[in-house]
Coordinates of C-alpha atoms and ligand atoms in Angstrom, one line a residue:
X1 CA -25.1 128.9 -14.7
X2 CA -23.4 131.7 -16.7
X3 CA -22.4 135.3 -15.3
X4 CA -21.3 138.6 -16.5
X5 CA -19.3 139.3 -13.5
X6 CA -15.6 139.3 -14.6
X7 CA -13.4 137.2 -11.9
X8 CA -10.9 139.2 -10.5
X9 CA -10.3 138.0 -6.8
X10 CA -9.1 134.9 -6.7
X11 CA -9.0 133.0 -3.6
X12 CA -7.2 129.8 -2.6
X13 CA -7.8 127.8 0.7
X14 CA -5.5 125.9 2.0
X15 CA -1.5 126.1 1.3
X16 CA -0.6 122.2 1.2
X17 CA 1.4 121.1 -2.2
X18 CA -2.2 121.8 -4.2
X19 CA -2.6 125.0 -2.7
X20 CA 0.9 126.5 -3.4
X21 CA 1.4 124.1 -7.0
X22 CA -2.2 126.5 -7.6
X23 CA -1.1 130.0 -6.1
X24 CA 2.6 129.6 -8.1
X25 CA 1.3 129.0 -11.3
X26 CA -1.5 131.1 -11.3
X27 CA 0.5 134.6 -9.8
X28 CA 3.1 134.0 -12.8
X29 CA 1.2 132.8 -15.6
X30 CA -2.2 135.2 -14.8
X31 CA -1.2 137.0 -11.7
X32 CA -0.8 140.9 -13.7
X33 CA -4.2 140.9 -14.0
X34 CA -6.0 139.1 -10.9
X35 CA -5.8 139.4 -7.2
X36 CA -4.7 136.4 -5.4
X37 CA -4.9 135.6 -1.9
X38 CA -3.8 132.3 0.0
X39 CA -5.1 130.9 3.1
X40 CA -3.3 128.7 5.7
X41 CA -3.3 127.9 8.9
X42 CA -0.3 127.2 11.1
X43 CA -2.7 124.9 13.6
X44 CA -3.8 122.7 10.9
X45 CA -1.1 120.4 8.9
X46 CA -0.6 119.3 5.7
X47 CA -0.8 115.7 4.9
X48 CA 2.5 115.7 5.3
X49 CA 3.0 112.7 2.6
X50 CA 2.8 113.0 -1.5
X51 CA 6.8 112.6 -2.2
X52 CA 7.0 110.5 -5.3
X53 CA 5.9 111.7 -8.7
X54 CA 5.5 111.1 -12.2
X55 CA 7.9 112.5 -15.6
X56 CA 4.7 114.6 -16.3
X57 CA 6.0 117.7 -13.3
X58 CA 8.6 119.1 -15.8
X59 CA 5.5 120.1 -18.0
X60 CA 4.9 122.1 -15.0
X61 CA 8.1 123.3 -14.0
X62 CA 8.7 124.4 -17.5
X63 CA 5.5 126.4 -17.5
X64 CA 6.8 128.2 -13.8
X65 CA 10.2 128.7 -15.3
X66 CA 11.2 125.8 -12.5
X67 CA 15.5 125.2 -12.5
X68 CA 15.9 121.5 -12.3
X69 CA 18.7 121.7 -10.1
X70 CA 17.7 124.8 -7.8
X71 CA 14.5 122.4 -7.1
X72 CA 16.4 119.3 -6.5
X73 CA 18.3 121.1 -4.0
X74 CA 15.9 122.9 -2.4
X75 CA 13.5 119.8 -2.2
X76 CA 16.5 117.4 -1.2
X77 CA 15.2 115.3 -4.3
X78 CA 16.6 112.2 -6.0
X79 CA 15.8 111.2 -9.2
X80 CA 13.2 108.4 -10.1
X81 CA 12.9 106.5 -13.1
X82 CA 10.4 103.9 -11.9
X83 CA 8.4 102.4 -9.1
X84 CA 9.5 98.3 -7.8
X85 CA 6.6 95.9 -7.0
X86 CA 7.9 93.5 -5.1
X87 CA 5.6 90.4 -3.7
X88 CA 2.0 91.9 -6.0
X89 CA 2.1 89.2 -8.5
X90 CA 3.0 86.8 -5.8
X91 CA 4.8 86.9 -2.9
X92 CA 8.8 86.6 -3.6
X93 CA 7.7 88.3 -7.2
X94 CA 9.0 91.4 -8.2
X95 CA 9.0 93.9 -11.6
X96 CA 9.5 97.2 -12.4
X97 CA 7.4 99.8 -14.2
X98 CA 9.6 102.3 -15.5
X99 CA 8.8 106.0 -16.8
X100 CA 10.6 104.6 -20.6
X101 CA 9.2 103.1 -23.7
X102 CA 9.8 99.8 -24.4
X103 CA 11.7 98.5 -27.5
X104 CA 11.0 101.4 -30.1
X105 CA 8.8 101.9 -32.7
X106 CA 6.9 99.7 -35.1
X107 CA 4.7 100.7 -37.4
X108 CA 1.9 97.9 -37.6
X109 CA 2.2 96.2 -34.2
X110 CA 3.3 97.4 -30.7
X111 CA 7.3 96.1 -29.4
X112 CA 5.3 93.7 -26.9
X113 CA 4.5 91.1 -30.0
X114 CA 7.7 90.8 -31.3
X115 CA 9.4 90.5 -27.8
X116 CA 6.4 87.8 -26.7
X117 CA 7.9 85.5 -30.1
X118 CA 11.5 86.1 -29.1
X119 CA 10.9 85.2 -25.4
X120 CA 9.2 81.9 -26.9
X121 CA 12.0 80.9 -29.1
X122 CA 14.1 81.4 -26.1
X123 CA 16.7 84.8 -27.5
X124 CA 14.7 87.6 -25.7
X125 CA 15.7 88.2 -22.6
X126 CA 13.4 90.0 -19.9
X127 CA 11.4 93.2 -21.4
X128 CA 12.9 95.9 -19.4
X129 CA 16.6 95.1 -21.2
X130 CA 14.8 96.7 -24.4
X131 CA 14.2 100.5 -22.1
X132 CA 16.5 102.4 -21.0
X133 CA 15.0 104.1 -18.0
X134 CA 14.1 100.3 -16.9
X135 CA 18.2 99.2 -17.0
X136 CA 18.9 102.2 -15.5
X137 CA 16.6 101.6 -12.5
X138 CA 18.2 98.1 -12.0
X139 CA 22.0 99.6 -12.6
X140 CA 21.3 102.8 -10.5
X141 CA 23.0 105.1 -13.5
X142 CA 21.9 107.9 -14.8
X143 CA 22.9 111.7 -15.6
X144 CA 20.8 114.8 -16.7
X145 CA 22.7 114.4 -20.2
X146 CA 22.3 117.2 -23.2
X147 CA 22.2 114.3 -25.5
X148 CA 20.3 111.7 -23.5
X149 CA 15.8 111.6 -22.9
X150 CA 15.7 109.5 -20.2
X151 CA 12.6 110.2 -19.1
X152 CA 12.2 110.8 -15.2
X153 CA 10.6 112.4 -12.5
X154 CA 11.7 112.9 -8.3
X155 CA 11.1 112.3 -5.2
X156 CA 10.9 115.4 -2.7
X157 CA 10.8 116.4 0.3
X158 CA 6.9 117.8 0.4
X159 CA 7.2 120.1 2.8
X160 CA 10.8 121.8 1.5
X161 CA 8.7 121.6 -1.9
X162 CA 5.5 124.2 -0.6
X163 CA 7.9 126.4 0.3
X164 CA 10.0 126.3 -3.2
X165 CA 6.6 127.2 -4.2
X166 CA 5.4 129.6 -2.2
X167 CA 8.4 132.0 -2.8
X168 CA 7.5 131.7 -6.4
X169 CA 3.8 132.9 -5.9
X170 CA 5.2 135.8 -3.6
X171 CA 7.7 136.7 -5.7
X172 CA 4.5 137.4 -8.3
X173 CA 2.2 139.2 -5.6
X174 CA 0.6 136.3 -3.9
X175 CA -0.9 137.6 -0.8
X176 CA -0.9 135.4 1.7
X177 CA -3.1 135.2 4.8
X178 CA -2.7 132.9 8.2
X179 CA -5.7 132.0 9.8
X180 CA -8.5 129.6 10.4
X181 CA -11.0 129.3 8.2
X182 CA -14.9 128.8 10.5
X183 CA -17.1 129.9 7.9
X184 CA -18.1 129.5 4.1
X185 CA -20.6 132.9 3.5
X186 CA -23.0 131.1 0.7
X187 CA -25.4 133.9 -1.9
X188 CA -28.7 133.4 -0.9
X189 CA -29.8 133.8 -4.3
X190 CA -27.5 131.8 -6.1
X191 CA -25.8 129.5 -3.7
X192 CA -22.2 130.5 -5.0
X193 CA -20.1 131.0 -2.4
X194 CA -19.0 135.3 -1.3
X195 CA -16.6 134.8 1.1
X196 CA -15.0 132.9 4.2
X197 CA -14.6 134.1 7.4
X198 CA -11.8 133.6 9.4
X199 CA -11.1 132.7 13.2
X200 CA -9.8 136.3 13.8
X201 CA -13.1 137.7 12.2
X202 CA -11.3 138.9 8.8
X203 CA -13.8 138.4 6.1
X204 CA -11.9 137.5 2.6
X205 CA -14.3 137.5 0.1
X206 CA -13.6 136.7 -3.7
X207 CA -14.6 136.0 -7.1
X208 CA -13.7 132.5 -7.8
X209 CA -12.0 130.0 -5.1
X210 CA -9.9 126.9 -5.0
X211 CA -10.7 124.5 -2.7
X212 CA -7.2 123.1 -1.5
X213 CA -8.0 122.4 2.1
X214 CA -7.2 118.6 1.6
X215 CA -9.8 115.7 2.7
X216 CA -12.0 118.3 5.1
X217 CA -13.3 119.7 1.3
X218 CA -14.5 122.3 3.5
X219 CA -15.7 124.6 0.4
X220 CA -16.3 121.6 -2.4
X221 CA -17.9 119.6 0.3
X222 CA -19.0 121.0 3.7
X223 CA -20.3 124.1 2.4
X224 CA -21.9 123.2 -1.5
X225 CA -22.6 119.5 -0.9
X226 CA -20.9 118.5 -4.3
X227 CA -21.5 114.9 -3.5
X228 CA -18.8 112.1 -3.5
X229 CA -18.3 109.2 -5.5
X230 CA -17.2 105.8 -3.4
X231 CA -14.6 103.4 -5.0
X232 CA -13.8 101.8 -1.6
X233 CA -15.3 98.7 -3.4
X234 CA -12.2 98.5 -6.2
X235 CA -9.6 100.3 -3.8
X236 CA -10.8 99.4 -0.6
X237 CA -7.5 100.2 1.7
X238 CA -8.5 103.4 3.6
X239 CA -5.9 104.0 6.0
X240 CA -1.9 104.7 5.7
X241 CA 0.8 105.2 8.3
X242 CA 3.8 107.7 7.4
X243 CA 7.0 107.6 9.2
X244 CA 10.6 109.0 8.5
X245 CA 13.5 107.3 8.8
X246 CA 17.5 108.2 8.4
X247 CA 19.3 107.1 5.0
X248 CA 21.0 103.8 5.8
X249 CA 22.3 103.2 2.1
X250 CA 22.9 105.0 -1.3
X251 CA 19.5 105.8 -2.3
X252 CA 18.2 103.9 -5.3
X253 CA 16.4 105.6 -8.7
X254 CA 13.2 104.2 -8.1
X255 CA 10.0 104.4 -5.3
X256 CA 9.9 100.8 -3.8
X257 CA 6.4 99.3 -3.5
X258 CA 6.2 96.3 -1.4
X259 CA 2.8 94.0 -1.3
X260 CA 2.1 93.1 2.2
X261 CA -0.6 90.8 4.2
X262 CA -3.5 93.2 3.6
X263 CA -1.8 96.3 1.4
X264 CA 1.6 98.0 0.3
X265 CA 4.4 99.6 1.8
X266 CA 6.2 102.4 0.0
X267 CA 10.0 103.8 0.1
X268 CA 10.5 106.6 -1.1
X269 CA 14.3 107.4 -0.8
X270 CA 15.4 111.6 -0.2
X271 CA 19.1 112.9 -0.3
X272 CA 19.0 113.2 3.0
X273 CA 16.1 110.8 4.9
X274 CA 13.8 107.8 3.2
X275 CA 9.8 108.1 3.3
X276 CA 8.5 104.8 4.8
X277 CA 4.7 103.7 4.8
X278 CA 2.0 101.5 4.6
X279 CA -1.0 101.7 2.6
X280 CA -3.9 99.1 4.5
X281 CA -7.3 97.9 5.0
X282 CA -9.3 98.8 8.3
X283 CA -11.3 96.0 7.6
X284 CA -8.3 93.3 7.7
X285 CA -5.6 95.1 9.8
X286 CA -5.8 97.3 13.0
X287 CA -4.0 100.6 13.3
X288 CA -1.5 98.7 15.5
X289 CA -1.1 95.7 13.8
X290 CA 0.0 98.1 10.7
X291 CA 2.4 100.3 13.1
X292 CA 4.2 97.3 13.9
X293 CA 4.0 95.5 11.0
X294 CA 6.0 98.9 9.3
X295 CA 8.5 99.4 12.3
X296 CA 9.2 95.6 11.5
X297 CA 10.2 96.7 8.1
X298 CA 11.9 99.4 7.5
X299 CA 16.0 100.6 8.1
X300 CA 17.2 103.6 9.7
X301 CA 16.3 105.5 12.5
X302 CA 13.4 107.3 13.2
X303 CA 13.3 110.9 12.7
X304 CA 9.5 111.0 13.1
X305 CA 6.7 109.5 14.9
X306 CA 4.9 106.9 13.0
X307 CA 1.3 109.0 11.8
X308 CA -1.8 107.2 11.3
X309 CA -4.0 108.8 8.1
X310 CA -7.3 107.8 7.0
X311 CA -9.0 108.2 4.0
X312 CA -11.7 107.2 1.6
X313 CA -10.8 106.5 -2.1
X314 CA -13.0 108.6 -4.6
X315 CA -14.1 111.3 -6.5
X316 CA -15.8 114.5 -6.1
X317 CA -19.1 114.7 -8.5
X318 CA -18.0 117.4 -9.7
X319 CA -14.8 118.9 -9.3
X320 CA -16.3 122.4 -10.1
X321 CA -18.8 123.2 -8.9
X322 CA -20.8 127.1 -8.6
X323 CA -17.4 129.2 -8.5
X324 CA -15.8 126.8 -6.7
X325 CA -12.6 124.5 -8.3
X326 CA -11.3 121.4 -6.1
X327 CA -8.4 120.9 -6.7
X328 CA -5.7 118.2 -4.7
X329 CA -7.3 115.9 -1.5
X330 CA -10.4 118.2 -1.4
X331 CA -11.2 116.7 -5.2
X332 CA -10.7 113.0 -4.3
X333 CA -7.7 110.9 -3.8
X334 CA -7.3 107.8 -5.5
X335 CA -4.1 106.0 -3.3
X336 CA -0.9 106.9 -3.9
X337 CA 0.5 103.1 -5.8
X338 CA 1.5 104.6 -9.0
X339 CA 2.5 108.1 -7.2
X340 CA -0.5 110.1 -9.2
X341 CA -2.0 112.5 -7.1
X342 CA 0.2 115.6 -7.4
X343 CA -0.3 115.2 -11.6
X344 CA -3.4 115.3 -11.0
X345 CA -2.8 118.5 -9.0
X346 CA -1.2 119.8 -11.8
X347 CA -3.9 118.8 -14.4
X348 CA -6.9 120.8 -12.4
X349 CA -4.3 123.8 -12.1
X350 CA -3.5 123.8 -15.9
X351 CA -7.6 122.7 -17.2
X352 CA -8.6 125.6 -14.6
X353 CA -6.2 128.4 -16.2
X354 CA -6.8 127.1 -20.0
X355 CA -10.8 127.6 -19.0
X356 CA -10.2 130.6 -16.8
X357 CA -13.5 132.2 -16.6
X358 CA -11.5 135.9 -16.6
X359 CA -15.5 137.5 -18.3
X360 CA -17.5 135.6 -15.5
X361 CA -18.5 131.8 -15.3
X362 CA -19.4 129.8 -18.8
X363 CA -21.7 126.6 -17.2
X364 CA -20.3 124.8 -20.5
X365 CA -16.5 125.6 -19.9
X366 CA -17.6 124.1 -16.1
X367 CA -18.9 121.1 -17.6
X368 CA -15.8 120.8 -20.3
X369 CA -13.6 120.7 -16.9
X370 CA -16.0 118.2 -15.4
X371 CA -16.1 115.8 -18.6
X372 CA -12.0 116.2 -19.2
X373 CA -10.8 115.2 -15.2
X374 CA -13.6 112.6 -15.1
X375 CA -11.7 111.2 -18.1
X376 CA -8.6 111.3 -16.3
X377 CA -9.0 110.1 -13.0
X378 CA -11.5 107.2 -14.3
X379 CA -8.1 106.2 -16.2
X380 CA -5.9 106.6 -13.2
X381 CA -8.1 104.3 -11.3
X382 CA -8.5 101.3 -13.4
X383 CA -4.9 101.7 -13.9
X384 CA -4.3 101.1 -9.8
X385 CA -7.4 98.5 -9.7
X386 CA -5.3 96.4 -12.5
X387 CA -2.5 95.9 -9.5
X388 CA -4.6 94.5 -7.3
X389 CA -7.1 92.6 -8.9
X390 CA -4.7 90.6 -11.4
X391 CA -2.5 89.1 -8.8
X392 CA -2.1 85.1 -8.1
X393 CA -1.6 86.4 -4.0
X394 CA -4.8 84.3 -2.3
X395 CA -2.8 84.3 1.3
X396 CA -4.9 86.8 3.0
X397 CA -9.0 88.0 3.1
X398 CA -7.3 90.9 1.7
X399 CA -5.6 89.8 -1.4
X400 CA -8.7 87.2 -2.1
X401 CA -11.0 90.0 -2.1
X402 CA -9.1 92.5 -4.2
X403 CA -8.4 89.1 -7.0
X404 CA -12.1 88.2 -7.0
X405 CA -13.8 91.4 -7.0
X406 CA -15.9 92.5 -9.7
X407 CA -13.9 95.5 -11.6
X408 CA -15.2 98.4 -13.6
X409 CA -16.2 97.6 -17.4
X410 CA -13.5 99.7 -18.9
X411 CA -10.5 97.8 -17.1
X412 CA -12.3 94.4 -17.9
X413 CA -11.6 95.6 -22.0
X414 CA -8.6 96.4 -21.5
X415 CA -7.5 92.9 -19.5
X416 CA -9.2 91.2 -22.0
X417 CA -8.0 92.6 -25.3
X418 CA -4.2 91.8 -23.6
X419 CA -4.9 88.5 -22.7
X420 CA -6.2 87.2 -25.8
X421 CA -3.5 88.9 -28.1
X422 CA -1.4 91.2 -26.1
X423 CA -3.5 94.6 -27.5
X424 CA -3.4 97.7 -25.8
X425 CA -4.6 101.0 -26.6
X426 CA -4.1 104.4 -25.3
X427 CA -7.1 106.8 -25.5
X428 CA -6.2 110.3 -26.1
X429 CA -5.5 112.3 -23.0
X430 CA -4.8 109.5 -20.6
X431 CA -2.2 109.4 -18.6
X432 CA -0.8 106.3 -18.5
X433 CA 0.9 105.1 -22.0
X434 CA 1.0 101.3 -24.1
X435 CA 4.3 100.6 -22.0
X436 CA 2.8 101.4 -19.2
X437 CA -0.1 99.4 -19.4
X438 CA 2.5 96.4 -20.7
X439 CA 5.1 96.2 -17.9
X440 CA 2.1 96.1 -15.0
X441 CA 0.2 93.3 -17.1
X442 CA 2.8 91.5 -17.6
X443 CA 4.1 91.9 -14.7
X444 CA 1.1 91.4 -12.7
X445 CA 0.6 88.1 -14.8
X446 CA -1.1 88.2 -17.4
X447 CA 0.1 85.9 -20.4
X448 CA -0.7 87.0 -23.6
X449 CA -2.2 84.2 -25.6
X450 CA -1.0 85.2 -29.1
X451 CA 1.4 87.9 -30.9
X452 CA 0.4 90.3 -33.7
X453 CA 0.7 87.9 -36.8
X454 CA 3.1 90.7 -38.6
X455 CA 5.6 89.2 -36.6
X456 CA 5.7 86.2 -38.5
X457 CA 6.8 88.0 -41.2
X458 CA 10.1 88.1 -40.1
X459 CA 12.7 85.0 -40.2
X460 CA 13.7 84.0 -36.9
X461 CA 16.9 85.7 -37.5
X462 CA 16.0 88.8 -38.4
X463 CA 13.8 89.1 -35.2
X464 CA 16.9 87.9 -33.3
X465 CA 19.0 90.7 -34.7
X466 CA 16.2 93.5 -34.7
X467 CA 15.6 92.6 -30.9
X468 CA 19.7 92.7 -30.1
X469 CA 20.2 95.6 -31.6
X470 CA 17.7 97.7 -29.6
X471 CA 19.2 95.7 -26.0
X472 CA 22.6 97.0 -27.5
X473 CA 21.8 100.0 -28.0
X474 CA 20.2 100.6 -24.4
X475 CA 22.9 98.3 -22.8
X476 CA 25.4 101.1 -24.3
X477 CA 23.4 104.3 -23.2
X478 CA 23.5 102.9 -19.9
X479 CA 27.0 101.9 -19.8
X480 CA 28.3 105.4 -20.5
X481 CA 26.3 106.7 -17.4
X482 CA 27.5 107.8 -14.0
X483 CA 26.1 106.3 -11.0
X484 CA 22.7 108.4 -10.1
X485 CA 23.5 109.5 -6.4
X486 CA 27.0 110.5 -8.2
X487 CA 25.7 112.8 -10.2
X488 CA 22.7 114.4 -8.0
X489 CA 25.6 115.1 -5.7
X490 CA 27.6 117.2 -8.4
X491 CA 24.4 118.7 -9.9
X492 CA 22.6 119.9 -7.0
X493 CA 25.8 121.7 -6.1
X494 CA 26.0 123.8 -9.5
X495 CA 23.0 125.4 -10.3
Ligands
LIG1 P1 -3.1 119.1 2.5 O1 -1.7 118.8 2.4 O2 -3.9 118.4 3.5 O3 -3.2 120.6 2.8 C1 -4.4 121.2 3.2 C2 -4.2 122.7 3.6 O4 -5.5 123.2 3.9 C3 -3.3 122.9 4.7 O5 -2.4 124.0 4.4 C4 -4.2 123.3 5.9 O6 -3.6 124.2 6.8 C5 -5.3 124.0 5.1 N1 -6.6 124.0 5.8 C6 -7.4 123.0 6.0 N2 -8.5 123.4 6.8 C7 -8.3 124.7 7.0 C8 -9.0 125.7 7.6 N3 -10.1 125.5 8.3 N4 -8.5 127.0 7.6 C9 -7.4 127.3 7.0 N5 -6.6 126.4 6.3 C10 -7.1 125.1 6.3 N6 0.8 112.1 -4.1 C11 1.7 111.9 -5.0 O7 1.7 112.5 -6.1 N7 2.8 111.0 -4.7 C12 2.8 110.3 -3.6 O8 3.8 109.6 -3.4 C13 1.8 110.4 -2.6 N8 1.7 109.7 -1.5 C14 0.7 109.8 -0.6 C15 0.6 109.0 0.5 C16 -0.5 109.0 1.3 C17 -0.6 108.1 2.5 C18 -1.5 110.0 1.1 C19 -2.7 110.1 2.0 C20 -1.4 110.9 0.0 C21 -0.3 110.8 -0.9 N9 -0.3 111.5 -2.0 C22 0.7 111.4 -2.9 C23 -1.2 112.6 -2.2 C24 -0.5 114.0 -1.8 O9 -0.1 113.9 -0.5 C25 -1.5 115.1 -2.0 O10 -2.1 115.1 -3.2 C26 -0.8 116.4 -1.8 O11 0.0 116.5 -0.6 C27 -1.8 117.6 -1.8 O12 -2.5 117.7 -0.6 P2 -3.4 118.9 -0.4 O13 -2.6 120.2 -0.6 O14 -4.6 118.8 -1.2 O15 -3.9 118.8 1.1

């Protein structure tokens, strides 16, 4: 459906991490020539949860002008530089997947097929010794360095982070309203949705709205009926329990991601306090079974009450849909294992300003958006579903369900084309690169039956030298770094 009506009034609902990530970047990068308005209510909370992220954020705190270390001290962050899984590929198992890329270049075959020969002749030693962010997980070093990329992202306080935000979006004229939102005022004509009316009986009405009122979806879903695609069948936990606990050691560079009987549990360590949870199936574990079974397992004391949260993992239909953009828990949520939700956040915010509709809504720029974060979160998900189905964990219903499941057709490639001669590919615009996909196969399991015959090429002791030089050279970077928690203590003090 196109229109000639030019969007000027632009307004977002809801003020959770998608709402203000959406009303920041939009007042500084378009905000001269729209009206913005927020919506929030102090009587309905935010999730609350989302503290972990991924390396891609700086792409969007370099478009906000965001100071690293005025955000890490604002947010209480800590660097991350990779997630743990401990007991997924069986219990007692652990590896890491790290933010770096592993072993460096090579022009005919991926690192993965000459490491796989030199761990068979017995001189490689385990992967994550050829990438640097990997050693510097396990060592706990690392510095913001002019002369060092190691890649890495955080982990924030959420609710400290909304409010970062928000100063940035008032700062550039955001206007921000409190109130309840009770109605959605639909065209009759058209269906696209004029305005919403409040609980104190203000009427905002608007051009163009973002739907960032988390699962409710009240504008996506409850008022245009956009439709919801399932995945509970490939990601079938549906229910988390959040609690926060006091710091009982020096937080570590990494999100910890435990397997348990019938789910995960995640740490997520602050400056000041540690996020504790766990991610389980209804269908195998009560509410209180899972309470307990995270009280049992965690350090500290509490500083919150332990909060039950439900969900159902999926995907809108459509993500836009009439002159309405979901973007955050109101688009879908696919669960939080490889800490993906707030990039993809990030990703609707960015696609939405790059296809702004500024002359009036184009149905094919609406469909380009549609067709591009399909792409995306398709990827994200077979990325998670890989965790759980390739596993050799059989001791609960749970994990015997998730390793005998049928998966999607596009994962199945992928897990094939590794097993049978450790291939990967990576399509463009996905998120997740080759070293990604490595460090979780192999790490979940999978044995590559062969290596990339160019390998052969080289004499045993060439391989043996090309593979100890790239070790030294990360052993070295790391050696010269200070301890992480170090560090985050001088830098968040300097600004
Ligand atoms: P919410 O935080 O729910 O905000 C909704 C907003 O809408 C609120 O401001 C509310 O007041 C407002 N609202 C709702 N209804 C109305 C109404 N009627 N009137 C007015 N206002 C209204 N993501 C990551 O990237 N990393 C993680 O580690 C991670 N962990 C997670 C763990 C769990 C268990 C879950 C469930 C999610 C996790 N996520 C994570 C996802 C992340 O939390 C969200 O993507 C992020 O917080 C964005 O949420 P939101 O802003 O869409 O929704």
């Amino acid at each position: 459906m196109n229109t000639n009506k030019p969007i000027k009034n632009v307004v977002i609902a809801g003020g959770g991490t998608a709402g203000w990530m959406a009303a920041a970047a939009l007042s500084k990068l378009l905000g001269k020539n729209l009206n913005i308005s927020l919506i929030e209510s102090d009587d309905i909370p935010t999730v609350g949860v989302g503290e972990a992220t991924i390396p891609t954020l700086h792409v969007f705190h370099r478009l906000l002008g965001i100071n690293e270390q005025e955000f890490m001290a604002a947010t209480n962050a800590t660097f991350k530089l990779a997630i743990s899984f401990e007991n997924w590929r069986d219990e007692n198992q652990d590896y890491l997947h790290s933010f770096g890329f592993l072993g460096k270049d090579c022009w005919a075959a991926g690192f993965q097929h000459f490491w796989l020969k030199g761990r068979d002749k017995g001189f490689a030693s385990e992967i994550g010794d050829y990438c640097a962010e990997h050693l510097g997980s396990r060592t706990g070093k690392f510095a913001v360095l002019p002369n060092q990329d190691l890649n890495h992202a955080y982990h924030h306080d959420a609710g400290l982070y909304a409010k970062f935000l928000r100063k940035i979006a008032e700062q550039h004229g955001i206007n921000r309203i409190e109130g309840k939102i009770t109605e959605v005022n639909l065209n009759q004509q058209d269906g696209q949705i004029e305005s919403l009316l409040l609980a104190s009986g203000q009427l905002v009405e608007g051009d163009l709205f973002i739907d960032c009122t988390g699962f409710r979806g009240l504008l996506i879903e409850n008022a245009l009926h956009t439709g919801f695609e399932d995945w509970s069948h490939w990601l079938p936990c549906d229910s988390a329990i959040a609690v926060q606990t006091t710091t009982t050691s020096t937080p570590v560079p990494y999100t910890r991601s435990i397997a348990r009987e019938s789910g995960w549990q995640w740490r997520i360590p602050l400056q000041n306090r540690t996020g504790n949870g766990l991610v389980f199936c209804s269908k195998y574990m009560t509410d209180e079974q899972a309470k307990q079974l995270l009280l049992d397992n965690i350090e500290g004391d509490l500083l919150t009450e332990p909060r039950v949260i439900k969900y159902k993992t999926g995907t809108r239909r459509k993500h836009w849909n009439k002159n309405c953009v979901a973007i955050g828990l109101s688009s879908g949520f696919i669960e939080p294992l490889e800490s993906t939700s707030i990039h993809l956040i990030q990703r609707g915010i960015v696609r939405l300003m790059q296809m702004f509709p500024a002359q009036g809504l184009v149905q094919a720029d609406i469909d380009e958006f549609n067709a591009q974060t399909k792409f995306e979160t398709d990827n994200v998900r077979d990325f998670i579903i890989l965790h759980y189905h390739v596993t050799q964990r059989r001791d609960s219903k749970f994990w015997r369900y998730c390793s005998s499941m049928p998966i999607p057709e596009s994962l199945a490639h992928r897990l094939e084309m590794f097993a049978a001669a450790a291939k990967v590919y990576k399509y463009p615009n996905e998120l997740f690169g080759e070293s990604s996909w490595i460090q979780v196969m192999l790490g979940q399991g999978i044995e590559p039956k062969q290596y990339h015959p160019i390998v052969d090429m080289m004499e045993d002791e060439e391989l043996k030298a090309f593979l100890n030089n790239i070790k030294s050279v990360v052993k070295r970077k790391n050696d010269n770094l200070p301890h992480h928690y170090d560090f985050i203590q001088h830098y968040c003090k300097s600004p």
